XYZ file of N, CA and C in Angstrom:
648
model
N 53.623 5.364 130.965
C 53.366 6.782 130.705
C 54.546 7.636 131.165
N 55.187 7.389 132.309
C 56.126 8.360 132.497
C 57.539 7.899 131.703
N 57.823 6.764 131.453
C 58.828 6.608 130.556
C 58.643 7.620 128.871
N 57.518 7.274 128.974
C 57.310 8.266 127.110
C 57.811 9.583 127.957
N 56.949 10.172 128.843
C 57.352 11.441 129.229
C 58.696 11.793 129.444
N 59.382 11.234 129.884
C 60.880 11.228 129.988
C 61.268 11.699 128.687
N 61.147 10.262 127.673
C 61.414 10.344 126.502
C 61.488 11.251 125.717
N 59.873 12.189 125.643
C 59.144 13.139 124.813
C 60.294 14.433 125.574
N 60.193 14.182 126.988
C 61.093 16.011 127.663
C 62.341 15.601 127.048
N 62.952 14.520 126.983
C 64.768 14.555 126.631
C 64.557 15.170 124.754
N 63.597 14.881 124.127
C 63.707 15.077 122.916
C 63.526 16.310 122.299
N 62.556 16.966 123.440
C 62.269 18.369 123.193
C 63.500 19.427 123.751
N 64.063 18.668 124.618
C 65.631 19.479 125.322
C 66.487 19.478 124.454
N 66.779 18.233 123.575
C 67.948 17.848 122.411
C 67.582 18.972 121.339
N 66.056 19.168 121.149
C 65.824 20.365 120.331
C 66.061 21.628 120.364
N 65.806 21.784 121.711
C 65.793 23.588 121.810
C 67.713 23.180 122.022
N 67.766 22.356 123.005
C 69.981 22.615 122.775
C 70.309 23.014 121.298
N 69.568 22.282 120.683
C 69.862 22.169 118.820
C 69.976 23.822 118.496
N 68.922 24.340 118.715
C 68.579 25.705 118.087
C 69.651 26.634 118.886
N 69.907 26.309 120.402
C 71.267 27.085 120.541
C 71.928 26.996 120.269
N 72.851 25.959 120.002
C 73.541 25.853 119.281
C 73.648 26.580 117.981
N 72.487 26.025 117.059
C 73.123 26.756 115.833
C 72.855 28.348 116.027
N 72.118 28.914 117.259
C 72.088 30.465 117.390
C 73.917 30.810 117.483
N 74.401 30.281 118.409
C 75.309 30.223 118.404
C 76.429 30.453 117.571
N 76.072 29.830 116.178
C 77.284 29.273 115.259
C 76.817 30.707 114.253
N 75.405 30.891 114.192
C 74.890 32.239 113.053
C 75.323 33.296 114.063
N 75.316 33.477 114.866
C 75.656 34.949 115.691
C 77.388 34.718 115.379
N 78.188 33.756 114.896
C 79.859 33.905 115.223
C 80.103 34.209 113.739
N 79.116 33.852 112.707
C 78.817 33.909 111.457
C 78.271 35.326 111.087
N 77.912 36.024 111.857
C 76.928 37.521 111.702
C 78.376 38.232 112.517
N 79.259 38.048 113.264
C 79.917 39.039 113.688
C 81.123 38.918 113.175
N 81.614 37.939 112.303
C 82.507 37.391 111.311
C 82.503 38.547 110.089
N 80.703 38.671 109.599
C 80.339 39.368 108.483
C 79.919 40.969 108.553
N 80.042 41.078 110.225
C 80.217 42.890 110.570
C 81.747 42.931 110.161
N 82.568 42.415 111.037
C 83.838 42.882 111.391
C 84.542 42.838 109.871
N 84.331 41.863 108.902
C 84.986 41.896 108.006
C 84.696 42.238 106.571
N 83.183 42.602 107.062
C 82.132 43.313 105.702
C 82.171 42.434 104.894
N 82.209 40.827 105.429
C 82.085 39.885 103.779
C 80.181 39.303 103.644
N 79.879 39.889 102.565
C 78.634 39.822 102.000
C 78.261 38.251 102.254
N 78.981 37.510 101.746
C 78.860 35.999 101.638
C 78.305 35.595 102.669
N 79.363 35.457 103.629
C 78.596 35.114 104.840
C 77.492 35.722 105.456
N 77.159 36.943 105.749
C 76.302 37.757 105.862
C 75.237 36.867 105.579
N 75.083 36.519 104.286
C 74.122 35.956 103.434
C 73.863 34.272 103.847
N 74.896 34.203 104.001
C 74.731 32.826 104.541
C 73.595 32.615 106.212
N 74.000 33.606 107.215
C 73.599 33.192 107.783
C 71.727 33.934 108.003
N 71.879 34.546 106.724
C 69.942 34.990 106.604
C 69.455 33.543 105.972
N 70.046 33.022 105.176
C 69.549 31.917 104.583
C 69.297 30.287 105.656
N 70.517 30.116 106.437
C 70.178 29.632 107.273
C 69.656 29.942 108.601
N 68.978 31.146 108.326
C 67.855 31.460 109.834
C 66.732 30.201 109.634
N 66.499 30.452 108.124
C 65.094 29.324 108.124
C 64.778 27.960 108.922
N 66.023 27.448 108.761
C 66.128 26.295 109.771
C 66.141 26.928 110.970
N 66.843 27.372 111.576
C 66.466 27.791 113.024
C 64.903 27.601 113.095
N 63.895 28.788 112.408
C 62.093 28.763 112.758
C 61.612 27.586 112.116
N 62.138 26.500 111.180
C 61.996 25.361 111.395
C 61.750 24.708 112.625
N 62.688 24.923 113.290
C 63.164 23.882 114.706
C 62.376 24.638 115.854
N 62.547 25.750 115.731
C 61.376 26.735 116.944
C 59.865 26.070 116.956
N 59.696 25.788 115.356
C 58.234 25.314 115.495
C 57.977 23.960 115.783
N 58.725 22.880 115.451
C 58.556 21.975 115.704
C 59.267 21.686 117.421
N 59.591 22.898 118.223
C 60.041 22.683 119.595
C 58.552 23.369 120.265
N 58.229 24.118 120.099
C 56.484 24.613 120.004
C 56.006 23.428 119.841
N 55.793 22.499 118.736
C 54.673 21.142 118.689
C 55.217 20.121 119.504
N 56.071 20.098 120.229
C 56.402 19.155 120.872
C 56.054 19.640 122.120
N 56.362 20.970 122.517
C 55.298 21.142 123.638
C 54.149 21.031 123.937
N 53.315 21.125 122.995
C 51.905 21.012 122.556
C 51.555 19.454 123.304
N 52.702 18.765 122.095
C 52.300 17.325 122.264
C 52.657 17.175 123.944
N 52.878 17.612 124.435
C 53.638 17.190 125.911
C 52.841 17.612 126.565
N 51.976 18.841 126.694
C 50.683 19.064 127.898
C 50.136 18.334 127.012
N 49.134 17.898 126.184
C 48.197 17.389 125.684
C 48.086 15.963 125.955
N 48.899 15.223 125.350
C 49.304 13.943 125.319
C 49.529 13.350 127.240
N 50.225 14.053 127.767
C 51.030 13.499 129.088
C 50.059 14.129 130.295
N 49.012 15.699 130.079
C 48.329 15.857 131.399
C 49.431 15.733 131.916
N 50.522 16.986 132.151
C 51.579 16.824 133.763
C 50.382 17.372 134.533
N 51.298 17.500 135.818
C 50.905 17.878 136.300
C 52.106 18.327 137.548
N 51.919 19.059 138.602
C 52.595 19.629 139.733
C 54.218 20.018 138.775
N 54.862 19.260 139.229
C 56.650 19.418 138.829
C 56.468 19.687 137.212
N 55.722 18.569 136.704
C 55.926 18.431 135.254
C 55.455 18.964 134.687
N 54.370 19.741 135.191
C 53.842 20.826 134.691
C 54.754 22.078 134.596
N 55.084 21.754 135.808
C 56.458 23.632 136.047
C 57.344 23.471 134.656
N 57.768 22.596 134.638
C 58.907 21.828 133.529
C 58.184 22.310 131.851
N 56.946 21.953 131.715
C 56.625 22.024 130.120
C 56.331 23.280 130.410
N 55.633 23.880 131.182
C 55.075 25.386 130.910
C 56.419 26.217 130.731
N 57.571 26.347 131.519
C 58.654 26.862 131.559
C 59.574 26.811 130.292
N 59.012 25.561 129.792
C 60.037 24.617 128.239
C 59.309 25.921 127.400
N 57.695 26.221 127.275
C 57.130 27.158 126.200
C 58.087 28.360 126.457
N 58.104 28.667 127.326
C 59.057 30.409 127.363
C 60.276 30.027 126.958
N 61.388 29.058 127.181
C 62.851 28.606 126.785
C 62.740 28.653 125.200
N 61.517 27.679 123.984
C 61.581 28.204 123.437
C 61.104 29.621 122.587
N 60.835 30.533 122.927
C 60.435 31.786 122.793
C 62.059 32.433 123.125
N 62.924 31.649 123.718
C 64.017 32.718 124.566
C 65.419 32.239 123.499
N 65.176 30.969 122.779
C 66.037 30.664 121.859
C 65.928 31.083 120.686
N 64.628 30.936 120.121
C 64.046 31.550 118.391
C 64.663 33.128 118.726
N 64.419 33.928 119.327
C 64.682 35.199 119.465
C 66.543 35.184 119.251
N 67.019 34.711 120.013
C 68.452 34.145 120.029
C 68.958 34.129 118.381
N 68.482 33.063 118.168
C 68.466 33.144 116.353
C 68.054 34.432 115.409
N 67.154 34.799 116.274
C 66.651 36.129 115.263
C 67.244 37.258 115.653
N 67.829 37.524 116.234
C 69.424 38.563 116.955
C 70.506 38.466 116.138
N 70.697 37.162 115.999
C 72.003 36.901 114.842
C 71.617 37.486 114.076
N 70.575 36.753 113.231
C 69.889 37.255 111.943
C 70.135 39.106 111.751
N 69.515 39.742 112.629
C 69.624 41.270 112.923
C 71.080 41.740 112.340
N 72.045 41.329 113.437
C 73.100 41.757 113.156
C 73.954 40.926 111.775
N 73.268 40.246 110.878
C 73.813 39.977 109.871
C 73.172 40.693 108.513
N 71.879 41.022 109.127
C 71.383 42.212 107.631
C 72.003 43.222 108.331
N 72.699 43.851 109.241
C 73.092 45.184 109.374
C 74.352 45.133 108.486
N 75.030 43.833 108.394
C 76.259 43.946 108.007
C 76.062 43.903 106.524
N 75.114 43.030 106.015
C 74.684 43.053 104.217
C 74.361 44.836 103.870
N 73.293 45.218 105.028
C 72.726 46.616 104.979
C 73.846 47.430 103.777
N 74.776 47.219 104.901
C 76.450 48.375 104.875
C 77.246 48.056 103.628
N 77.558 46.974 103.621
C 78.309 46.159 102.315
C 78.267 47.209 101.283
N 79.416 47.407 100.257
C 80.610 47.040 100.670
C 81.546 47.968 101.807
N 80.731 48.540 102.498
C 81.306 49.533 103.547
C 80.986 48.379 104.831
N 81.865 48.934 105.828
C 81.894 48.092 107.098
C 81.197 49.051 108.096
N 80.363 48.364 108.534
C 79.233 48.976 109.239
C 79.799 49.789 110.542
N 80.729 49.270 111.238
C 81.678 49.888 112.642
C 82.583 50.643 112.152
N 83.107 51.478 112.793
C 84.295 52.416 113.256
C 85.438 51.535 113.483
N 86.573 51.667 113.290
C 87.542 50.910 113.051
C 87.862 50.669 115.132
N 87.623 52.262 115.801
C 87.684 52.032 117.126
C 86.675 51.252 118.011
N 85.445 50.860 117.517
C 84.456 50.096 117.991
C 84.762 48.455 117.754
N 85.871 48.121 116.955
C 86.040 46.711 116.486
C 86.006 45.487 117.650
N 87.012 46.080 118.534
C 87.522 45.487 119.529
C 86.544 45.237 120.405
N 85.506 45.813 120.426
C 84.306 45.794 121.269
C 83.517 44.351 120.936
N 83.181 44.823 119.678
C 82.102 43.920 118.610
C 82.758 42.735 118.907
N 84.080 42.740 118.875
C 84.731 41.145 118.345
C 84.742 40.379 119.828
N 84.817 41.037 120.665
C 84.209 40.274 122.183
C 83.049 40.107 122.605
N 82.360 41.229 122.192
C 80.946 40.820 122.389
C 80.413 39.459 121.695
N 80.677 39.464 120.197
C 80.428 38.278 119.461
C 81.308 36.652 120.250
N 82.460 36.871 120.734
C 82.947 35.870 121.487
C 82.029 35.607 122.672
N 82.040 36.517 123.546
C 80.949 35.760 124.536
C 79.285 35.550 124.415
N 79.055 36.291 123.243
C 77.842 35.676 122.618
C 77.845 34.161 122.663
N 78.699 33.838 121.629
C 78.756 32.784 121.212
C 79.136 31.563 122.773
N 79.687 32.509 123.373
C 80.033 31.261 124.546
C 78.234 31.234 125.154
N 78.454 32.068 125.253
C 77.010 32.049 126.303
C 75.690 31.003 125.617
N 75.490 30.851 124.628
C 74.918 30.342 123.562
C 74.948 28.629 123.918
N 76.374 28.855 124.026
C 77.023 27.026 124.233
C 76.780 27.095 125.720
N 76.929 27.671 126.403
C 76.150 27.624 127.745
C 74.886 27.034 127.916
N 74.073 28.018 127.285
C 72.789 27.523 127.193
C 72.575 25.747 127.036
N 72.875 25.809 125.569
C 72.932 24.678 125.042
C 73.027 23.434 126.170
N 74.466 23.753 126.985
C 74.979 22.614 127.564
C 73.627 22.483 128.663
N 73.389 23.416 129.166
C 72.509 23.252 130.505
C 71.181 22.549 130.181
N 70.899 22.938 129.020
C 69.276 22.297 128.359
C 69.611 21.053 127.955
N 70.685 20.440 128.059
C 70.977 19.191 127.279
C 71.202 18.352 128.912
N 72.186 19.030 129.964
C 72.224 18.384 131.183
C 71.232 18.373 132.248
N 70.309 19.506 132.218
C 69.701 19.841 133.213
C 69.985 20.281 134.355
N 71.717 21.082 135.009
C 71.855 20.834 135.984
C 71.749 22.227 136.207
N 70.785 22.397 137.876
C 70.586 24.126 137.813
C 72.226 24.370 138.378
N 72.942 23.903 138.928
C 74.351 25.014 138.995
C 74.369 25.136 138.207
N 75.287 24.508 137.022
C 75.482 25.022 135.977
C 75.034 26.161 135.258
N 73.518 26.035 135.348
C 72.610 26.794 134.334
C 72.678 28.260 135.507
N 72.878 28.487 136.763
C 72.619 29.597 137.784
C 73.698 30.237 137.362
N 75.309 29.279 136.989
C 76.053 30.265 136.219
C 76.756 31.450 135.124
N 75.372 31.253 134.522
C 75.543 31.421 133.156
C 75.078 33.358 133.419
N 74.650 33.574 134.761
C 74.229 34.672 134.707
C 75.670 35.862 135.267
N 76.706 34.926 135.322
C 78.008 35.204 135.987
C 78.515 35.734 134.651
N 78.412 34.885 133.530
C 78.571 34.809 132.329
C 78.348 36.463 131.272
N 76.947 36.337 131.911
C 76.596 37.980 131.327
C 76.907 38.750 131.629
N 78.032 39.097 132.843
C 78.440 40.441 133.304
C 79.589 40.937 132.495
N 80.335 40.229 131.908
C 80.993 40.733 130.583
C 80.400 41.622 129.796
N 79.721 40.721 129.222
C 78.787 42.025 128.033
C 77.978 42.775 128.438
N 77.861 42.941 130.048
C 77.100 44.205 129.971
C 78.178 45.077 130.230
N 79.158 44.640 131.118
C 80.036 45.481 130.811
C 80.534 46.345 129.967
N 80.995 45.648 128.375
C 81.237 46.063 127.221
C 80.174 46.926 126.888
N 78.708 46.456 126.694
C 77.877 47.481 126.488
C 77.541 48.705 126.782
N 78.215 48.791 128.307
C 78.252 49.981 128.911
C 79.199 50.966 128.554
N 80.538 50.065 128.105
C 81.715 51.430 127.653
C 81.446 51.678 126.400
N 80.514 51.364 125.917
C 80.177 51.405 123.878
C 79.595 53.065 124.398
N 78.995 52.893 125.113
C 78.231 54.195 125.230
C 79.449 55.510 125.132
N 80.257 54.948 126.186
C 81.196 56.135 126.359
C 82.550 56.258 125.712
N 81.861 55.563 124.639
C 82.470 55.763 122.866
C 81.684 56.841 122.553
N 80.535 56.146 122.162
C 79.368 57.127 121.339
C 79.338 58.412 121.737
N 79.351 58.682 123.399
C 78.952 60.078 123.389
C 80.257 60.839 123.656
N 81.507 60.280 123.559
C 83.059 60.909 123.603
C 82.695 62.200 122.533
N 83.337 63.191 122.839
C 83.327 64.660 121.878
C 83.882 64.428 120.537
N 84.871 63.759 120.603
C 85.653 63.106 119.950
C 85.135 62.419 118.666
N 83.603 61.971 118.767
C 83.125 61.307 117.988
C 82.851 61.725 116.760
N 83.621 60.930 115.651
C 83.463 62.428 114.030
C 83.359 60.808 113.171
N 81.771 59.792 113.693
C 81.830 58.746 112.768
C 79.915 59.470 111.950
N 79.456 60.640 112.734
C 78.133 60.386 112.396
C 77.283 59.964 112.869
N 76.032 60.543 112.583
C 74.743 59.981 113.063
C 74.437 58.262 112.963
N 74.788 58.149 111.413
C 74.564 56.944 111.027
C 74.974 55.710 111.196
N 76.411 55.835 111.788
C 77.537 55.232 112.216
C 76.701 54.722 113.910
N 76.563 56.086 114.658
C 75.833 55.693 115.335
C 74.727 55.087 116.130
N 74.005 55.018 115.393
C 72.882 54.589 115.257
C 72.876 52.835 114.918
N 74.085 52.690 114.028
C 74.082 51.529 114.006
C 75.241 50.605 115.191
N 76.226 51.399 115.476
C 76.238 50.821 116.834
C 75.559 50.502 118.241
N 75.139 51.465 118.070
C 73.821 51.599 119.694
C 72.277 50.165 118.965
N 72.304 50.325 117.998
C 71.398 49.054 117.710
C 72.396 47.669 118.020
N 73.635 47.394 116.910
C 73.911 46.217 117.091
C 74.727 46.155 118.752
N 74.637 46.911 119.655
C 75.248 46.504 120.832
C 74.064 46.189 121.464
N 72.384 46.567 121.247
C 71.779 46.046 122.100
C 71.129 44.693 121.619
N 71.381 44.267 120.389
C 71.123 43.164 119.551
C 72.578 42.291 120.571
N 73.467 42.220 120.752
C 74.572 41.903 121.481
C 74.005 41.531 122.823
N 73.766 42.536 123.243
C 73.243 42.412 124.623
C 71.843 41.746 125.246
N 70.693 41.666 124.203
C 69.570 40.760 124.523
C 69.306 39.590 124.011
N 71.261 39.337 123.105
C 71.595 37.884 122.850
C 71.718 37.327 124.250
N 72.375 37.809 125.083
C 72.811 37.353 126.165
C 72.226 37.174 127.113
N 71.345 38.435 127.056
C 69.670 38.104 128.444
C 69.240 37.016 128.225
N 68.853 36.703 126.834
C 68.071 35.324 126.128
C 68.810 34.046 126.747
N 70.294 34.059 126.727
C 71.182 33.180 127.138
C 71.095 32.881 128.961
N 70.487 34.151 128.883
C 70.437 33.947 130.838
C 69.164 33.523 130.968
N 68.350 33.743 130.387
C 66.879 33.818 130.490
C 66.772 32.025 130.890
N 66.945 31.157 129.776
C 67.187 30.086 129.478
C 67.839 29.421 130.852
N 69.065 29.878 130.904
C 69.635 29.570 132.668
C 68.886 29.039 133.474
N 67.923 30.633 133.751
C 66.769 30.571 134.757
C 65.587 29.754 135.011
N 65.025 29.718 133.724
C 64.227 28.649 133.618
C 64.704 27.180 133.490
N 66.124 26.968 133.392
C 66.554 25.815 133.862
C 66.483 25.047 135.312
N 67.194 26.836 135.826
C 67.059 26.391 137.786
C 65.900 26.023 137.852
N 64.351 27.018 137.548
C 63.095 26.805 137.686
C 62.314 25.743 137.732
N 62.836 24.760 136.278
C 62.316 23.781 136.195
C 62.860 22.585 136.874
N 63.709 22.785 137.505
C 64.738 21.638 138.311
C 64.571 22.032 140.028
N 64.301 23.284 140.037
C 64.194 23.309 141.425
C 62.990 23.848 142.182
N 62.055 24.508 141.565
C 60.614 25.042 141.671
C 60.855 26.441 141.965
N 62.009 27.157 142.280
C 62.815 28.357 142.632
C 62.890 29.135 141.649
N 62.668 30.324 141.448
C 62.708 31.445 140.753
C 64.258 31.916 141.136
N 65.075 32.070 140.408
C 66.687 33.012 140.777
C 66.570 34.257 141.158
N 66.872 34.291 142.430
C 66.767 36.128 142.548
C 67.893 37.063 141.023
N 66.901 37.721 140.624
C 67.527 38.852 139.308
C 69.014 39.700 139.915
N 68.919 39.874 141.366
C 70.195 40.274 141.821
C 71.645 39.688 142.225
């Protein structure tokens, strides 16, 4: 019995890594198709969201199968109950990309940013994407350092998120309501890519060490 269990947790970890991953690859694919207003891709990566909630659901039935089937209990219990919120913290991950890739179809053939906001977007989307592979790696190794670091990780983009603001409300600003509106959305689509990415972290330490991470 505990060998299947082993088995069943490494397979359900290879899964949800899976779905970060490809959150990962559609969020570098969605900020590819802001920055450069190409429809194509845009499109590409609404089409391959489906697979992503493919894999969400069948990382959902494998949890299922894992309290049901296995009765944990104490540790292994902390471990599957914690696995249900990880995936809830990845599907969302995927569906963030998704967001910021209909904003960019939305706009087409106009480019949704300000030519001065670029530089922002195009880092944010870089450490998206790292943070993503972060995830990934930690759900695939299990190791809580690793995964405790990833919250080191997010102080970048909140950073960035914070000077977007003091873009937006500069006097200076002659892009529009609309302009605006769609930056202050896709920076917080940016930014609760990355909570999701920490989130995941946490419940890594959690399930490896019975420890909650202090948020500070």
């Amino acid at each position: 019995m505990r060998t299947a269990y082993i088995q069943q947790m490494g397979a359900f970890n290879d899964t949800l890594g899976d779905i970060c991953g490809r959150s990962g690859v559609a969020m570098e694919k969605a900020t590819n198709a802001l920055l450069q207003a190409d429809l194509a891709i845009a499109e590409e990566v609404i089409t391959e969201h489906d697979e992503i909630r493919k894999l969400s659901k069948r990382a959902e039935e494998e949890a299922f199968t894992l309290l049901a089937l296995q009765a944990p209990v104490a540790g292994d219990l902390r471990v599957v109950v914690s696995g249900f919120q990880i995936v809830a913290d990845v599907d969302r991950m995927g569906a963030l990309a998704l967001h910021v890739a209909k904003v960019a179809r939305r706009r087409h053939p106009k480019r949704a940013l300000p030519e001065e906001v670029n530089g922002y977007f195009a880092e944010m989307g870089r450490l998206a994407v790292e943070l993503a592979y972060s995830a990934r790696e930690v759900l695939l190794t299990q190791d809580p350092h690793q995964a405790a670091e990833i919250e080191e990780q997010d102080d970048a983009m909140d950073d960035l998120h914070r000077h977007l603001f003091t873009v937006l409300m500069d006097r200076d600003w002659k892009h529009g309501v609309a302009a605006a509106v769609d930056v202050t959305l896709l920076g917080r689509y940016y930014e609760r890519f990355a909570d999701h990415a920490v989130a995941v972290g946490r419940r890594v330490v959690f399930q490896s060490t019975g420890v909650v991470p202090d948020e500070n």
